[in-house]
CSV table of C-alpha atoms in Angstrom, one decimal:
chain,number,residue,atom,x,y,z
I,81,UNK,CA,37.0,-33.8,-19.6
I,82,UNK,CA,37.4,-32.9,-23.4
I,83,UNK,CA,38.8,-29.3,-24.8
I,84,UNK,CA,35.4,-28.7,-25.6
I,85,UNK,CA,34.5,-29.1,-21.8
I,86,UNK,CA,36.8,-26.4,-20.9
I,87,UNK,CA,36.2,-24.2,-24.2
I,88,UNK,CA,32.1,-23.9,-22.6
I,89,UNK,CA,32.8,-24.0,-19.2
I,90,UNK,CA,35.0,-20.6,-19.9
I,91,UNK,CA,32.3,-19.7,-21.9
I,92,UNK,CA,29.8,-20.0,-19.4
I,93,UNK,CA,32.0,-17.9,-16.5
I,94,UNK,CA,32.8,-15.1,-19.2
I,95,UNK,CA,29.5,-15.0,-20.1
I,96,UNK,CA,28.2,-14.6,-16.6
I,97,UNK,CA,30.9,-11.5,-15.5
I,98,UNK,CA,30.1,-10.1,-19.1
I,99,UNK,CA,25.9,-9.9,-18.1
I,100,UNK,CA,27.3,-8.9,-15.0
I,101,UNK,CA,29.5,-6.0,-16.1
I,102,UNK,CA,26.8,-5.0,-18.4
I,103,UNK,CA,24.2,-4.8,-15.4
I,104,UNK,CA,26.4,-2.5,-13.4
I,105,UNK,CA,26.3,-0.1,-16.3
I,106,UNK,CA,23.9,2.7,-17.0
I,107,UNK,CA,22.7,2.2,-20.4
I,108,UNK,CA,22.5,-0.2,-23.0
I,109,UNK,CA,22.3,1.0,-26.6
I,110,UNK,CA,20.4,3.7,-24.7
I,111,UNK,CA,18.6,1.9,-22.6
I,112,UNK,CA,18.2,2.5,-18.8
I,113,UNK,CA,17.9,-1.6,-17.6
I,114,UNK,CA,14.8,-2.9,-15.6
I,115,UNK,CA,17.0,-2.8,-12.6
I,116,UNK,CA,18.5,0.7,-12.6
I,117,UNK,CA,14.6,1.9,-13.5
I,118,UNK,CA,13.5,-0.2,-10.4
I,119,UNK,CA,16.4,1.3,-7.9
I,120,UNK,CA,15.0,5.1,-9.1
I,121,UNK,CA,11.6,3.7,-8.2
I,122,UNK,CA,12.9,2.5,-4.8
I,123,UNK,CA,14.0,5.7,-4.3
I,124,UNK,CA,10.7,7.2,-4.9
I,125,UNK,CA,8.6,5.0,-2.2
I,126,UNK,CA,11.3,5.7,0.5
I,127,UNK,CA,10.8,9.2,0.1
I,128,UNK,CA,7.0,9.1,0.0
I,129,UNK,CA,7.4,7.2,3.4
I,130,UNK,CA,8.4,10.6,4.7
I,131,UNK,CA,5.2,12.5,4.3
I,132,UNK,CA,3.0,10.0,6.3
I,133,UNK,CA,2.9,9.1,9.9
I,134,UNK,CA,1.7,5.7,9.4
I,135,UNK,CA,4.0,3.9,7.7
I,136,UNK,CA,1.8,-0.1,7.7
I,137,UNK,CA,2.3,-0.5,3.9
I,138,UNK,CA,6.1,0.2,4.1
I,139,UNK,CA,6.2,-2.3,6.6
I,140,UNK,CA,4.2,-4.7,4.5
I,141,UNK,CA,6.3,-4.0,1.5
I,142,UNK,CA,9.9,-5.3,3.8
I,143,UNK,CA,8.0,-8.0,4.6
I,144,UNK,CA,7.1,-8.9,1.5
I,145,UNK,CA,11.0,-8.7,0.0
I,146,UNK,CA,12.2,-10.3,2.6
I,147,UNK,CA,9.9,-13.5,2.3
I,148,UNK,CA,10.9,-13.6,-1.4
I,149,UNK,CA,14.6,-13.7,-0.4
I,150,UNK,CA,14.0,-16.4,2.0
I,151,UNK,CA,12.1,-18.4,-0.5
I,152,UNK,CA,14.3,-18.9,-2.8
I,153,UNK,CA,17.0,-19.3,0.0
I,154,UNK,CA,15.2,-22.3,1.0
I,155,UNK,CA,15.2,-23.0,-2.5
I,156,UNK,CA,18.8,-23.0,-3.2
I,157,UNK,CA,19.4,-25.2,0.1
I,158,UNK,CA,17.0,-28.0,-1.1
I,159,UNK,CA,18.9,-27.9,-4.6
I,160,UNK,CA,22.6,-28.7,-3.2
I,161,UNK,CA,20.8,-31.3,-1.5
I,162,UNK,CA,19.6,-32.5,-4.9
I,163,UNK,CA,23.1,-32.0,-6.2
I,164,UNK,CA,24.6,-34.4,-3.2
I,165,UNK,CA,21.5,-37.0,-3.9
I,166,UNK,CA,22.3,-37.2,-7.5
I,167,UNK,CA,26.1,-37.5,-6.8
I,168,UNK,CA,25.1,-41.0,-4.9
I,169,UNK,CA,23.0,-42.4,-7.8
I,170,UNK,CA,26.4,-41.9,-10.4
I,171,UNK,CA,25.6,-45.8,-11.6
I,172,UNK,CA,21.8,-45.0,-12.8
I,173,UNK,CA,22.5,-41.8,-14.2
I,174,UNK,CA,25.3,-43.6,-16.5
I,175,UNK,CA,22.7,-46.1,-17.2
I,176,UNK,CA,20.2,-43.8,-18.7
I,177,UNK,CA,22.3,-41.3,-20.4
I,178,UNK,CA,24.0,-44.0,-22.2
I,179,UNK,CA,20.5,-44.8,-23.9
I,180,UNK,CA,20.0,-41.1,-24.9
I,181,UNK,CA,21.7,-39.8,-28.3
I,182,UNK,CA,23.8,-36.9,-28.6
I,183,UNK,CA,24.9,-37.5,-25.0
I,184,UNK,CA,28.6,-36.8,-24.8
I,185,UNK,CA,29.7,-39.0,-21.5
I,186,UNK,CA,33.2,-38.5,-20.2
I,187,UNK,CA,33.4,-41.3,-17.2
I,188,UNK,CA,32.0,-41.3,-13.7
I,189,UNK,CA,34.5,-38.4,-12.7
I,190,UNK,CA,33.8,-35.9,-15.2
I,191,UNK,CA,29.9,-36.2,-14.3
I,192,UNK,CA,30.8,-35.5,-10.6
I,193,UNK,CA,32.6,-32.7,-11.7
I,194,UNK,CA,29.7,-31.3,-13.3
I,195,UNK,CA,27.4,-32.1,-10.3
I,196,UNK,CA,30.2,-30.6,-8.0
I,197,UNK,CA,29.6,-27.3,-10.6
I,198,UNK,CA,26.3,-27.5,-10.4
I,199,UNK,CA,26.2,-27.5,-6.3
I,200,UNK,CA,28.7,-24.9,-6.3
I,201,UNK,CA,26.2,-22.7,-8.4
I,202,UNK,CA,23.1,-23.1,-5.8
I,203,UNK,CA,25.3,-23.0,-3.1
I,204,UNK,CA,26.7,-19.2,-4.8
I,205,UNK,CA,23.3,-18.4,-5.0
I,206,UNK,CA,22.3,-19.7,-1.4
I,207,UNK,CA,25.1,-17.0,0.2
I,208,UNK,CA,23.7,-14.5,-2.2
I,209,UNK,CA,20.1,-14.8,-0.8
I,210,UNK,CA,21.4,-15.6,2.9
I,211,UNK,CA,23.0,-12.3,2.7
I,212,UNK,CA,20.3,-10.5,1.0
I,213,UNK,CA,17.6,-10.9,3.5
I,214,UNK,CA,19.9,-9.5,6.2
I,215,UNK,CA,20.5,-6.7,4.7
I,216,UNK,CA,16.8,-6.4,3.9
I,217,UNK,CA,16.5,-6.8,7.7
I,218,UNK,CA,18.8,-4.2,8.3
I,219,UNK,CA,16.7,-1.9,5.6
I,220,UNK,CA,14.0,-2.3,8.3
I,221,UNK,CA,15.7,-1.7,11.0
I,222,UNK,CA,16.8,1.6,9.2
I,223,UNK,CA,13.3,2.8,8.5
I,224,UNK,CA,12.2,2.8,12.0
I,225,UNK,CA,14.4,5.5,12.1
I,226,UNK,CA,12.8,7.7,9.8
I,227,UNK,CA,11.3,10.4,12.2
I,228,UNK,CA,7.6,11.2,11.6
I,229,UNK,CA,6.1,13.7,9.3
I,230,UNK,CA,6.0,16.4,11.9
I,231,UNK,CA,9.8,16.2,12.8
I,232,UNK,CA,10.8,15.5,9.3
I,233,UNK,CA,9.1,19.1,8.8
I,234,UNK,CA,10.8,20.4,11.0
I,235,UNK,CA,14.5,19.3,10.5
I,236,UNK,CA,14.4,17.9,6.7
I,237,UNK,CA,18.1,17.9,6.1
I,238,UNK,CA,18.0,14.5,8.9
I,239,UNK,CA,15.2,13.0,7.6
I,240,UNK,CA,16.7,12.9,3.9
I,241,UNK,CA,19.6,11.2,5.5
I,242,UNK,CA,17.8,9.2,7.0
I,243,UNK,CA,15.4,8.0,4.0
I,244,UNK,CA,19.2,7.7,1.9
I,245,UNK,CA,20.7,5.3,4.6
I,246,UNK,CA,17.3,3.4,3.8
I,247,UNK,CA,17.8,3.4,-0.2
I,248,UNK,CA,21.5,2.5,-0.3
I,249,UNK,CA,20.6,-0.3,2.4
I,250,UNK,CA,17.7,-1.5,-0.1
I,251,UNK,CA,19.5,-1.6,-2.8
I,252,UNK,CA,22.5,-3.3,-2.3
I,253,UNK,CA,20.2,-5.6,-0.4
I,254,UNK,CA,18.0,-5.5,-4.1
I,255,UNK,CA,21.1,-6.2,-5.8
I,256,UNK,CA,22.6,-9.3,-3.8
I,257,UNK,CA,18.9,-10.6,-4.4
I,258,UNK,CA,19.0,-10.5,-8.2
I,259,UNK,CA,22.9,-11.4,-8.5
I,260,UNK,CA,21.4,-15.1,-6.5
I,261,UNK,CA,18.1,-14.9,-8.8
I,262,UNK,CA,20.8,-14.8,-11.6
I,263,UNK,CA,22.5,-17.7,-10.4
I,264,UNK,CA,19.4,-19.7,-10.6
I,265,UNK,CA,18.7,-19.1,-14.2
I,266,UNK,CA,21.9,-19.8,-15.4
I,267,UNK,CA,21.9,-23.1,-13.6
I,268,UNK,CA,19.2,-23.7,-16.3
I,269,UNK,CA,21.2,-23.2,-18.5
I,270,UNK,CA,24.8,-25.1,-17.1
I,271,UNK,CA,22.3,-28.4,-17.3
I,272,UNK,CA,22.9,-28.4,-20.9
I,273,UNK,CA,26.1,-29.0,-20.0
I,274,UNK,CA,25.7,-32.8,-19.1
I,275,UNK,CA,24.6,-33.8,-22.7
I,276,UNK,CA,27.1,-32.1,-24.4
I,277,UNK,CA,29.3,-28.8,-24.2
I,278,UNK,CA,28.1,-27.4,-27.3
I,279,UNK,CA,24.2,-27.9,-26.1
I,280,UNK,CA,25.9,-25.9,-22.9
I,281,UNK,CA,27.0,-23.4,-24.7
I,282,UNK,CA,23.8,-22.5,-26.6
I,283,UNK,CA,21.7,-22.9,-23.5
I,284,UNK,CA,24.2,-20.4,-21.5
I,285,UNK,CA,23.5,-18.3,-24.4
I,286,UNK,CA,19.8,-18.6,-24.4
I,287,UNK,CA,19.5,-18.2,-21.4
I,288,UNK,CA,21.7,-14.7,-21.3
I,289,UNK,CA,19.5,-13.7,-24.0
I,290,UNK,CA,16.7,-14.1,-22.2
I,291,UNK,CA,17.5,-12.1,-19.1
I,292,UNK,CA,19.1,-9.2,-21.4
I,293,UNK,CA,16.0,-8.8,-23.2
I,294,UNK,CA,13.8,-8.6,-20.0
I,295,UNK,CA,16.3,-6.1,-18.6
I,296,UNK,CA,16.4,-3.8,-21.9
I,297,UNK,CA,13.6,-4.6,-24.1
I,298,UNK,CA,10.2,-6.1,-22.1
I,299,UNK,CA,6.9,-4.9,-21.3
I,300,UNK,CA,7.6,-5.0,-17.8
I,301,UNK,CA,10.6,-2.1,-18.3
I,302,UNK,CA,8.2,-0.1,-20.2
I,303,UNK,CA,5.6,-0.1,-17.3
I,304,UNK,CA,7.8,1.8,-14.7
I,305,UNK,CA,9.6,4.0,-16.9
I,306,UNK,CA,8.2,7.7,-17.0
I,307,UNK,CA,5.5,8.1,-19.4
I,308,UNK,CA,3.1,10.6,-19.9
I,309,UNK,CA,-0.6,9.8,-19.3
I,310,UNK,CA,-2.9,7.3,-22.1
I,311,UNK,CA,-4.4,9.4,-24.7
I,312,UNK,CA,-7.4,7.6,-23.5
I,313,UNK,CA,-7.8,8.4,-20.1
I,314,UNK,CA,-11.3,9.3,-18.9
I,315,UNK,CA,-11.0,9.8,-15.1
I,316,UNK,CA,-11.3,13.0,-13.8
I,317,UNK,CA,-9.6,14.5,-11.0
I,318,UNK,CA,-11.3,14.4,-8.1
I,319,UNK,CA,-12.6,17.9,-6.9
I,320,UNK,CA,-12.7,17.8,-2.8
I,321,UNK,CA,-13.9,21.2,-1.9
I,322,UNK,CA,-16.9,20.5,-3.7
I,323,UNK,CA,-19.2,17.5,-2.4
I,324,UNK,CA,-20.9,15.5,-5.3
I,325,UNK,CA,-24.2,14.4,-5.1
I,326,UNK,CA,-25.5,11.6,-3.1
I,327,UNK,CA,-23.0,12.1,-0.5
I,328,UNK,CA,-19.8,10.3,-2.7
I,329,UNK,CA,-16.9,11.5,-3.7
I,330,UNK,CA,-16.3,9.4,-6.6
I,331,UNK,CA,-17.0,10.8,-10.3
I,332,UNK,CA,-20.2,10.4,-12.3
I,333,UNK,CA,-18.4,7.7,-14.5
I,334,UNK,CA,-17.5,5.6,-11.3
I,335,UNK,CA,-20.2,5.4,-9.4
C-alpha cells in the first residue's frame, strides 16, 4: 500500500470517531440531532404505557425493533460472507480492474487487505446488531414489569422506576442499533477505497455528509420535534358528553 492508502484509511477511522463524538453530543450549531429528539420521544411512549392496562401496541412496537435489528444482522452475516467469496476470486477481480481507468491497483495483497477491511467493517456491525437485539429483548423483558394502571396509581414512585429501567434499556439498545446502521453506510463509502484512496476519501466524506445532514437538518428531524399546531388545522375537538347526531361521534366535517 501507497502513503496515500494510509493518509485515507486514517481519514476514514477519524472521520468515523469524529461523527461519532459529534452524535454523543447535545447540540450541533444548535441543533438537537434526529437521535437525541428520538430518545425524548422514547421516553414519551414508555411513559404513556403506564396509563393503560393493555399494553398490545407496546408489545407490537418491541417486536417491530427487534425484527429490524435482526434484519440487518442477517444482513451483515451474508456480507462477510461476500467479503470471504470475493477474497477467493482475487485473479478475476485483477482482471477487470485492470481494464477500468483511474483504478489505482497495488498487488494481490493490498486488495486482500482491503477485503479483510471491508469484512472487518460488517463483521463490527454484525456484533453491533447481535448485541442490540438482546438488549432490545431484555427492554421486553423489562416492560412486563411495569405494574398496571391501578397499581401504578397507587404506588407511582415504582412504576417511574420501572418505566426508567425500560428507557435506559431502550436506548442503549437504540444506540448499539444505529452505531451498526452506521457501520453499513460507511462501508458504502470505504468501497471507494478499491479504485483509488482519493475516490475513498471523498466518498467517506460524502457519505458523513449525508448522515450529518439527516441528523441536523432533514424533514424527518423537523417532524418529531415540538411544534405547535398547522395554522390550517380544521378538526375540532371532539365533545363526548354531548352525542352528535345520527348516533356518531365524529365531527360534521368527517363524516
Amino acid at each position: 500500500m501507497t502513503t496515500a492508502d494510509y493518509i485515507a484509511l486514517a481519514f476514514f477511522a477519524c472521520v468515523w470517531m469524529g461523527y461519532s463524538w459529534l452524535l454523543k453530543g447535545r447540540t450541533f450549531f444548535g441543533r438537537t440531532s434526529l437521535t437525541h429528539a428520538m430518545t425524548e420521544r422514547r421516553r414519551e411512549w414508555i411513559y404513556n404505557s403506564l396509563r393503560r392496562d393493555l399494553k398490545m401496541i407496546d408489545t407490537q412496537i418491541m417486536a417491530g425493533l427487534q425484527n429490524g435489528t435482526a434484519f440487518f444482522a442477517s444482513t451483515s452475516i451474508f456480507a462477510i460472507g461476500s467479503c470471504f467469496a470475493l477474497l477467493g476470486a482475487t485473479e478475476k477481480v485483477d482482471a477487470v480492474f485492470a481494464d477500468l481507468p483511474f483504478v489505482f491497483h497495488g498487488g494481490h495483497a493490498a486488495f486482500e487487505m482491503k477485503v479483510g477491511g471491508l469484512a472487518a467493517l460488517f463483521g463490527y456491525a454484525f456484533f453491533k446488531f447481535g448485541w442490540s437485539y438482546r438488549l432490545f429483548n431484555y427492554c421486553t423483558i423489562l416492560f412486563g414489569s411495569i405494574p398496571m394502571l391501578r397499581d401504578a396509581e397507587s404506588d407511582i414512585i415504582a412504576a417511574e422506576r420501572a418505566a426508567e429501567r425500560v428507557i435506559r434499556m431502550n436506548v442503549i439498545a437504540g444506540s448499539n442499533f444505529n452505531e451498526g446502521l452506521r457501520a453499513i453506510f460507511l462501508s458504502i463509502g470505504y468501497l471507494g477505497w478499491f479504485i483509488n484512496p482519493y475516490v475513498f476519501m471523498m466518498t467517506t466524506a460524502i457519505v458523513i455528509f449525508v448522515l450529518a445532514r439527516r441528523q441536523f437538518f432533514s424533514q424527518a428531524r423537523l417532524a418529531i420535534m415540538d411544534a405547535g399546531p398547522p395554522s390550517n388545522l380544521h378538526l375540532s375537538p371532539v365533545r363526548r358528553d354531548i352525542p352528535s347526531s345520527g348516533g356518531s361521534d365524529l365531527p360534521e366535517g368527517l363524516r
